[in-house]
mmCIF file with all atom_site columns, C-alpha atoms in Angstrom:
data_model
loop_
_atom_site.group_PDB
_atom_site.id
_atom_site.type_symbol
_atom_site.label_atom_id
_atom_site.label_alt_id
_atom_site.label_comp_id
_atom_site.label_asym_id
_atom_site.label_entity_id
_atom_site.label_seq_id
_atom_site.pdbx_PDB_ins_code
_atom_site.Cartn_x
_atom_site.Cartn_y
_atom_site.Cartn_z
_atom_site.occupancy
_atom_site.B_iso_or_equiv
_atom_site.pdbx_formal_charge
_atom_site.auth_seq_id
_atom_site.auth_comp_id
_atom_site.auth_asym_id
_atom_site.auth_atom_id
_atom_site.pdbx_PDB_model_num
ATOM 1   C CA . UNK I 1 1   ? 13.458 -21.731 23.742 1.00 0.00 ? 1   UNK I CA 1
ATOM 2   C CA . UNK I 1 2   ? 15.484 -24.719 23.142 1.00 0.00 ? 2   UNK I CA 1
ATOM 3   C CA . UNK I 1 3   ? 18.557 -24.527 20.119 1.00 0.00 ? 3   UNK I CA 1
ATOM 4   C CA . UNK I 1 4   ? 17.340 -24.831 16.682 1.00 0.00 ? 4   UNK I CA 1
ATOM 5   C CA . UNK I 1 5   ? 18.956 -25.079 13.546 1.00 0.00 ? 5   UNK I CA 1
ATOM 6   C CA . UNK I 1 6   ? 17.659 -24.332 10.314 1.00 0.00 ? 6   UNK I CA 1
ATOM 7   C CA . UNK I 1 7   ? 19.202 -25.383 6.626  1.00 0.00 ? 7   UNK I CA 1
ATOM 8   C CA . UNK I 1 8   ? 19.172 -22.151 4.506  1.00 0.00 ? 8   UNK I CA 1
ATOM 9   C CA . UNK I 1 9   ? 18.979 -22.419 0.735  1.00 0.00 ? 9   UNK I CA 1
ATOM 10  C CA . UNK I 1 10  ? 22.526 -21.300 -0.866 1.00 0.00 ? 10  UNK I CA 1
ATOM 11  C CA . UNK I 1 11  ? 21.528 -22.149 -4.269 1.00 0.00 ? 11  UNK I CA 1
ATOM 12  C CA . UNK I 1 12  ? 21.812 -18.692 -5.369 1.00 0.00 ? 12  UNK I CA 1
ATOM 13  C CA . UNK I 1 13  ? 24.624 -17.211 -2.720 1.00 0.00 ? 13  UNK I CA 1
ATOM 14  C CA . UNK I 1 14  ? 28.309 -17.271 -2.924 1.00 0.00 ? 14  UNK I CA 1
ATOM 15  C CA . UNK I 1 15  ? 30.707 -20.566 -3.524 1.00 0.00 ? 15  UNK I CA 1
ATOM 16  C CA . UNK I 1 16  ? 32.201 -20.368 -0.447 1.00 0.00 ? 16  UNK I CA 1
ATOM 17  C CA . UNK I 1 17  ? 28.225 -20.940 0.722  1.00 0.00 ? 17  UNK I CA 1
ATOM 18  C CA . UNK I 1 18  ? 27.600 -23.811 -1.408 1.00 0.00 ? 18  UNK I CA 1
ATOM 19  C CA . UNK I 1 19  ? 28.653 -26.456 0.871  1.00 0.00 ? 19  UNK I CA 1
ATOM 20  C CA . UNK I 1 20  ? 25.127 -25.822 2.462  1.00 0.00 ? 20  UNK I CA 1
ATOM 21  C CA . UNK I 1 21  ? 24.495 -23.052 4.967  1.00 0.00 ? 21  UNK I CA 1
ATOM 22  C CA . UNK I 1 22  ? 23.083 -23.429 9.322  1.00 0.00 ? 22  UNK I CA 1
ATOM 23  C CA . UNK I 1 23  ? 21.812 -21.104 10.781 1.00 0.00 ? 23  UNK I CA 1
ATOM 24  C CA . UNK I 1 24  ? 21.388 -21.452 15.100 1.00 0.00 ? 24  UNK I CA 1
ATOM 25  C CA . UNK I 1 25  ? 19.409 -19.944 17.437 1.00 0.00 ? 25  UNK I CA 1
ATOM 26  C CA . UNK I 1 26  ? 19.074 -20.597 20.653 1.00 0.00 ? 26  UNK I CA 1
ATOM 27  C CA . UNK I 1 27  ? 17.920 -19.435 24.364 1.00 0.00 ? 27  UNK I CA 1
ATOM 28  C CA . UNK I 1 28  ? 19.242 -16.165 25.815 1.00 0.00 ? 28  UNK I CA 1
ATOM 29  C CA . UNK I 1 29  ? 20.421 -18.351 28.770 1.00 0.00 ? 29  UNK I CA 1
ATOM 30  C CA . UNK I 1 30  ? 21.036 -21.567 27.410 1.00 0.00 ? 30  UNK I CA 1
ATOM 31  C CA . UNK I 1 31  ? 21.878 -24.715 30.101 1.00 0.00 ? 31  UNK I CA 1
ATOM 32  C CA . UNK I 1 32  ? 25.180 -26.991 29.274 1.00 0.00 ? 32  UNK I CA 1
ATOM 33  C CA . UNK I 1 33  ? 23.060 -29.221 27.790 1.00 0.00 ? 33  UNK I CA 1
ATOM 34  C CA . UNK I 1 34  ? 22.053 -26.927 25.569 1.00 0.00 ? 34  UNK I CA 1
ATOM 35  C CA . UNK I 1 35  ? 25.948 -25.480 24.889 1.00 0.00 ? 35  UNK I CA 1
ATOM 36  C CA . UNK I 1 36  ? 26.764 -29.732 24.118 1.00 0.00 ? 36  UNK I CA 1
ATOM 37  C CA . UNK I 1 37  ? 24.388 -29.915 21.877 1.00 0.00 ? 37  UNK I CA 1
ATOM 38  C CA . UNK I 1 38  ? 25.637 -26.469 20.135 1.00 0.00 ? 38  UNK I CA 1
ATOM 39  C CA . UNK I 1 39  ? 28.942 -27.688 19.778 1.00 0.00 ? 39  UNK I CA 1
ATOM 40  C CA . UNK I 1 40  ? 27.267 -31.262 18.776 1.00 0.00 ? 40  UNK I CA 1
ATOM 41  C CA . UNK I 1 41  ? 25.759 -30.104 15.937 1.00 0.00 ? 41  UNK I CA 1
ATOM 42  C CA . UNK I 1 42  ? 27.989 -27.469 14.847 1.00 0.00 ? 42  UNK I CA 1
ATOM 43  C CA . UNK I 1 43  ? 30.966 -29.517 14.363 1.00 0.00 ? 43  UNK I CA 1
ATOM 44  C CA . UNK I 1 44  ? 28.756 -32.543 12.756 1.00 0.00 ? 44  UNK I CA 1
ATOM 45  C CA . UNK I 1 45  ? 27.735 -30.055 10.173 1.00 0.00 ? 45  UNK I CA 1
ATOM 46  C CA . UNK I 1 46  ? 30.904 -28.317 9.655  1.00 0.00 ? 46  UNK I CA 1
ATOM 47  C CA . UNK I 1 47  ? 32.727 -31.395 9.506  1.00 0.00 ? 47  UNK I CA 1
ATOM 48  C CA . UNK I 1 48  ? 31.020 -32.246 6.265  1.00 0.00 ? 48  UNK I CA 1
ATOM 49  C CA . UNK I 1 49  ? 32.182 -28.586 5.178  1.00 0.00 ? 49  UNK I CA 1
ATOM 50  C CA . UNK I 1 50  ? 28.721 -26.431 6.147  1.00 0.00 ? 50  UNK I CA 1
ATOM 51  C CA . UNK I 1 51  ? 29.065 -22.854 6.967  1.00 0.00 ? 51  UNK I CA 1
ATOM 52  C CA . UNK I 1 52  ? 27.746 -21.655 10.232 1.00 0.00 ? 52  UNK I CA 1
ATOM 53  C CA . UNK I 1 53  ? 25.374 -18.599 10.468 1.00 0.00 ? 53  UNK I CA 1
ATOM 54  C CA . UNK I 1 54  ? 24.308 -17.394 14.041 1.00 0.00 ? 54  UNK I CA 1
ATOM 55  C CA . UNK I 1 55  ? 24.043 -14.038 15.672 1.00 0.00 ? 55  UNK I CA 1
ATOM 56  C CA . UNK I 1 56  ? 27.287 -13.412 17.954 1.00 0.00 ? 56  UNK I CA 1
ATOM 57  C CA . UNK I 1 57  ? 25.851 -11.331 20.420 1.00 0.00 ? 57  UNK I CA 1
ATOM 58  C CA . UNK I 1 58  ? 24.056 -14.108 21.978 1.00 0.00 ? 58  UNK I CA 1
ATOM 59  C CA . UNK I 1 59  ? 25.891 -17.337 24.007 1.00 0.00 ? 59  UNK I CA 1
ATOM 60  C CA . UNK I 1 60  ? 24.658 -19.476 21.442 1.00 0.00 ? 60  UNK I CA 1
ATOM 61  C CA . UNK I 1 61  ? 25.894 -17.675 18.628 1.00 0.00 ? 61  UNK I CA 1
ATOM 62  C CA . UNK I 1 62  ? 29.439 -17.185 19.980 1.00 0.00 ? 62  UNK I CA 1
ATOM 63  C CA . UNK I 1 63  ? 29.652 -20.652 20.518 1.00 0.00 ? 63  UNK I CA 1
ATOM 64  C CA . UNK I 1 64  ? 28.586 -21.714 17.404 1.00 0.00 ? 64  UNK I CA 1
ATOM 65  C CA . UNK I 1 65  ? 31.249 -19.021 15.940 1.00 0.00 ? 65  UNK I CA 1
ATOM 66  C CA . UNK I 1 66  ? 33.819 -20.674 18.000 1.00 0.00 ? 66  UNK I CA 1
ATOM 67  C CA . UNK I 1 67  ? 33.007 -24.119 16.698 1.00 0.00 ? 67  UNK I CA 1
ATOM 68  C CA . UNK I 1 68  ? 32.801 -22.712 13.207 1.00 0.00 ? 68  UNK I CA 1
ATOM 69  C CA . UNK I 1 69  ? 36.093 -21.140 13.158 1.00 0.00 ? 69  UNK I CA 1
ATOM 70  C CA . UNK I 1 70  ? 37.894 -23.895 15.166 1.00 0.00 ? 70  UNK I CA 1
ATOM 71  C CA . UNK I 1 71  ? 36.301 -26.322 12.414 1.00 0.00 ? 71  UNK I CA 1
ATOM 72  C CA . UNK I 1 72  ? 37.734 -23.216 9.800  1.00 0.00 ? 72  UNK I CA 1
ATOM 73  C CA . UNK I 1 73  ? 34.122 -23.019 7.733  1.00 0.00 ? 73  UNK I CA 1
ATOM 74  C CA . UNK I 1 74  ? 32.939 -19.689 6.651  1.00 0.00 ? 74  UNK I CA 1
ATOM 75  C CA . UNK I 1 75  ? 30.969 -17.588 9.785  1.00 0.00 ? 75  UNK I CA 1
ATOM 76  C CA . UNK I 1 76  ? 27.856 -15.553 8.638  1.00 0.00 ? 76  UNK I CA 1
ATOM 77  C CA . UNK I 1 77  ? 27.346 -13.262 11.658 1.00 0.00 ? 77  UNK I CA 1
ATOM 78  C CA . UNK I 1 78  ? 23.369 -12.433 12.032 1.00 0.00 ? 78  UNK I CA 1
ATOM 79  C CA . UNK I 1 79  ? 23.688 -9.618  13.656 1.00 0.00 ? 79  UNK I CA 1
ATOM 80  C CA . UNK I 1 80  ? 26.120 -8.113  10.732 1.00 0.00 ? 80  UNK I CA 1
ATOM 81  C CA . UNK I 1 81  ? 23.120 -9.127  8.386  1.00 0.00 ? 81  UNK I CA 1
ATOM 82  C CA . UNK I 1 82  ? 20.157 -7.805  10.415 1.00 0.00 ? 82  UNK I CA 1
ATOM 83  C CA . UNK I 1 83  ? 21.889 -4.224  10.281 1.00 0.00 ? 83  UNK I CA 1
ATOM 84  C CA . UNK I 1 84  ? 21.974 -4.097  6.485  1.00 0.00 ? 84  UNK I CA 1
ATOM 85  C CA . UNK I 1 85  ? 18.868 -6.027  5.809  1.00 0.00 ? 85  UNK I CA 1
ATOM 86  C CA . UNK I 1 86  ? 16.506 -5.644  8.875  1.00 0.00 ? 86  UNK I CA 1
ATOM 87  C CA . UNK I 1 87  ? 15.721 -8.504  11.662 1.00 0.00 ? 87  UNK I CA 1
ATOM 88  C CA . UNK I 1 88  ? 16.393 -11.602 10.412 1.00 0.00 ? 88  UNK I CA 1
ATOM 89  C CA . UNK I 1 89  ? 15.003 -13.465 13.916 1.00 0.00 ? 89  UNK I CA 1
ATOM 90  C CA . UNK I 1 90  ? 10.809 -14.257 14.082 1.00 0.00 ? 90  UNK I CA 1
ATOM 91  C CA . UNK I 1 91  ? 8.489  -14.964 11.304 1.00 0.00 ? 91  UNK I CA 1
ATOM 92  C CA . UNK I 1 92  ? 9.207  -18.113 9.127  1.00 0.00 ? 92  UNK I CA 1
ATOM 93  C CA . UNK I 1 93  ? 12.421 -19.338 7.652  1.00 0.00 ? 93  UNK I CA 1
ATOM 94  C CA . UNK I 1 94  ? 12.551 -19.080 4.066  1.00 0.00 ? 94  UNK I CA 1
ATOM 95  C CA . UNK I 1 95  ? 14.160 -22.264 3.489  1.00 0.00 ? 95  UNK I CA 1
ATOM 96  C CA . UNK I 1 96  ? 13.657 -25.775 5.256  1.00 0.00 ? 96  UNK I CA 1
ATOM 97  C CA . UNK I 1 97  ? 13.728 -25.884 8.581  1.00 0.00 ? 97  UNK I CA 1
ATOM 98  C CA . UNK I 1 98  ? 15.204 -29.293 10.334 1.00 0.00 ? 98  UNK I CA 1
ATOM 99  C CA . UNK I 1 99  ? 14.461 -30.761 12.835 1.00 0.00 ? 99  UNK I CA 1
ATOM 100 C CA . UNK I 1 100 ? 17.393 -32.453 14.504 1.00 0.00 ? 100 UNK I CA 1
ATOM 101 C CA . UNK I 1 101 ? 17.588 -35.623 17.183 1.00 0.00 ? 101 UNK I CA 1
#
């Protein structure tokens, strides 16, 4: 699995959230390439004041905490959500999903 990052709809969340909302996922074992382009996109997007969402308990998700809080945007942590809500990883995003180059 290579990193993706999906745009999640924050029309009707918080408005520390309305900034617009990424969510990353990545592999379990991701190369440096794939850390770059973490940290890449993570700061692009938080630069222009997006909150991060990724689940901390993978490399991927630490790093783009890391980025996030280094950037200081709001952190969603995954795994905090999939423990009230249920599994937030397979099936299909429920808001756009973006492809980035």
């Amino acid at each position: 699995m290579t990193m993706r990052v999906f745009v999640i709809d924050t029309r009707n969340m918080g408005p520390e959230l309305q900034g617009g909302l990424i969510g990353v996922v990545g592999s379990v074992f991701p190369t440096a390439e794939e850390k770059k382009e973490c940290v890449e996109t993570v700061s692009r997007y938080a630069g222009d004041g997006w909150a991060i969402a990724a689940d901390p308990r993978t490399l991927i998700g630490r790093l783009a905490a890391l980025t996030a809080e280094t950037a200081a945007v709001p952190f969603l942590a995954l795994d905090r959500v999939a423990a009230q809500w249920g599994s937030v990883i397979g099936g299909q995003p429920a808001s756009v999903d973006r492809a980035l180059s």
